[in-house]
Amino acid sequence: MNKLLLLILSLAMFTACGKKENSDTDFSKPGGNETTTAADPSSYDPNRGEGKFDKVDLGATLDQAMATEGEKIAGVKCTSCHKPTDEKLVGPGWKGVISRHQPEWIMNFITNPDPMITKDPKMQAALEICLVRMPNQGLNDTEARSVLEYMRKNDGVK
């Protein structure tokens, strides 16, 4: 019985590890099967990024409740890779992010990072340093806006 099981497992491993000639799957890209086409650099807006957010209205003062909620969300979804300081962990530190990027860019990146990593020259340079693509955390618009408000708080907005 043990020899039969060993034979079946060996055959399964041999078959699974075999080369497939016509495979389109590229596991070096997120999602495995996704194909990324070269983007027209002239159509990319480096101030707003790529996504649905054209204008994000920030209040003159910080929304404390939203910032508190954003800190909770960041604690679950973000801080395993990002520190609130300027120190790099897996990804870059968040200190000063509000002065480096427009709110539209941040919201578009938080909610859908893949196209921006593909098209944004700054993100491509950061990827060369960090070596890890930011995964899409599946934040909805309200959660992303709360994280943005937490970033503002982290950068000293009162």
Coordinates of C-alpha atoms in Angstrom, one line a residue:
M1 CA 0.0 0.0 0.0
N2 CA 2.8 2.4 0.9
K3 CA 4.7 1.7 -2.3
L4 CA 1.5 2.4 -4.3
L5 CA 0.9 5.7 -2.6
L6 CA 4.6 6.6 -3.1
L7 CA 4.3 5.8 -6.8
I8 CA 1.1 7.9 -7.2
L9 CA 2.6 10.8 -5.4
S10 CA 5.8 10.6 -7.5
L11 CA 3.8 10.4 -10.7
A12 CA 1.7 13.4 -9.6
M13 CA 4.7 15.5 -8.8
F14 CA 6.4 14.5 -12.1
T15 CA 3.4 15.5 -14.1
A16 CA 2.8 18.7 -12.2
C17 CA 6.3 19.9 -12.6
G18 CA 6.5 19.2 -16.3
K19 CA 7.0 22.0 -18.8
K20 CA 3.9 23.3 -20.6
E21 CA 4.8 24.5 -24.0
N22 CA 1.8 26.8 -24.6
S23 CA 1.3 28.3 -21.2
D24 CA 0.4 32.0 -21.1
T25 CA 0.7 32.2 -17.3
D26 CA 3.3 34.6 -16.0
F27 CA 3.6 34.2 -12.3
S28 CA 6.0 37.0 -12.0
K29 CA 3.0 39.4 -12.3
P30 CA 0.3 39.8 -9.7
G31 CA -2.7 37.6 -10.5
G32 CA -0.6 35.2 -12.5
N33 CA -2.7 35.2 -15.7
E34 CA -3.0 39.0 -16.1
T35 CA -1.2 40.5 -19.0
T36 CA 0.1 44.0 -18.8
T37 CA 0.3 46.0 -21.9
A38 CA 2.8 48.9 -22.3
A39 CA 1.0 52.1 -21.4
D40 CA 1.2 55.3 -23.5
P41 CA 3.3 57.5 -21.1
S42 CA 1.7 60.6 -22.6
S43 CA -1.8 59.5 -21.3
Y44 CA -0.6 59.0 -17.7
D45 CA -1.1 62.0 -15.3
P46 CA 1.6 61.8 -12.6
N47 CA -0.3 64.2 -10.3
R48 CA -3.5 62.1 -10.1
G49 CA -2.4 58.7 -11.1
E50 CA -4.6 56.1 -12.7
G51 CA -8.1 55.5 -11.4
K52 CA -11.4 57.0 -10.7
F53 CA -10.4 59.8 -8.4
D54 CA -10.1 63.1 -10.3
K55 CA -10.6 65.4 -7.3
V56 CA -10.4 64.7 -3.6
D57 CA -11.6 67.6 -1.4
L58 CA -9.6 67.7 1.8
G59 CA -11.0 69.8 4.6
A60 CA -8.9 72.7 5.9
T61 CA -8.7 70.8 9.2
L62 CA -8.3 67.2 10.0
D63 CA -11.3 65.0 10.4
Q64 CA -10.3 63.3 13.7
A65 CA -12.9 60.5 13.6
M66 CA -11.9 59.6 10.0
A67 CA -8.2 59.7 10.9
T68 CA -8.8 57.4 13.9
E69 CA -10.6 55.0 11.7
G70 CA -7.8 55.2 9.1
E71 CA -5.2 54.4 11.8
K72 CA -7.2 51.3 12.7
I73 CA -7.4 50.2 9.0
A74 CA -3.7 51.0 8.5
G75 CA -2.9 48.9 11.5
V76 CA -4.5 45.9 9.9
K77 CA -3.7 46.5 6.2
C78 CA -0.7 48.7 5.9
T79 CA 1.7 48.7 8.9
S80 CA 3.2 45.3 8.2
C81 CA 4.9 46.9 5.2
H82 CA 4.9 50.7 6.0
K83 CA 6.1 52.6 9.0
P84 CA 4.6 56.0 9.8
T85 CA 8.2 57.5 9.9
D86 CA 10.4 58.0 6.8
E87 CA 12.0 54.7 7.4
K88 CA 11.6 52.0 4.8
L89 CA 10.3 48.6 6.0
V90 CA 9.1 46.5 3.0
G91 CA 7.6 49.6 1.4
P92 CA 8.5 53.2 1.9
G93 CA 7.8 55.1 5.1
W94 CA 4.7 57.3 5.1
K95 CA 6.3 60.5 6.6
G96 CA 5.9 63.3 4.2
V97 CA 3.7 61.4 1.8
I98 CA 1.1 64.2 1.7
S99 CA 3.8 66.7 0.5
R100 CA 5.1 64.2 -2.1
H101 CA 1.8 63.2 -3.7
Q102 CA -1.5 64.8 -4.5
P103 CA -4.6 63.4 -2.6
E104 CA -6.0 62.1 -5.9
W105 CA -2.8 60.2 -6.6
I106 CA -2.8 58.7 -3.1
M107 CA -6.5 57.6 -3.3
N108 CA -6.0 56.1 -6.7
F109 CA -2.9 54.2 -5.6
I110 CA -4.5 52.9 -2.3
T111 CA -7.6 51.6 -4.2
N112 CA -5.9 50.2 -7.3
P113 CA -2.1 50.1 -7.1
D114 CA -1.4 47.7 -10.1
P115 CA -1.9 50.1 -13.0
M116 CA 0.0 52.9 -11.3
I117 CA 3.0 50.6 -10.5
T118 CA 2.9 49.7 -14.2
K119 CA 2.7 53.3 -15.5
D120 CA 4.2 55.7 -12.9
P121 CA 7.9 56.3 -13.3
K122 CA 8.3 57.1 -9.5
M123 CA 6.5 53.9 -8.6
Q124 CA 8.8 51.9 -11.0
A125 CA 11.8 53.5 -9.3
A126 CA 10.4 52.6 -5.9
L127 CA 9.8 49.1 -7.0
E128 CA 13.5 48.7 -7.9
I129 CA 14.4 49.7 -4.4
C130 CA 11.6 47.8 -2.5
L131 CA 11.5 44.8 -4.8
V132 CA 7.9 44.0 -3.8
R133 CA 4.8 45.2 -5.5
M134 CA 2.2 46.7 -3.2
P135 CA -0.8 44.3 -3.2
N136 CA -4.3 45.5 -3.7
Q137 CA -5.7 45.5 -0.2
G138 CA -9.3 45.7 -1.4
L139 CA -10.1 49.0 0.4
N140 CA -13.4 50.6 -0.5
D141 CA -13.5 54.4 -1.1
T142 CA -14.4 55.3 2.5
E143 CA -11.7 53.1 4.0
A144 CA -9.1 54.6 1.5
R145 CA -10.3 58.1 2.4
S146 CA -9.9 57.3 6.1
V147 CA -6.3 56.0 5.5
L148 CA -5.6 59.3 3.6
E149 CA -6.9 61.3 6.6
Y150 CA -4.6 59.2 8.9
M151 CA -1.7 60.0 6.6
R152 CA -2.5 63.7 6.9
K153 CA -2.6 63.3 10.7
N154 CA 0.7 61.5 10.6
D155 CA 2.2 64.4 8.6
G156 CA 1.1 67.0 11.2
V157 CA -2.2 68.3 9.8
K158 CA -4.4 69.6 12.6

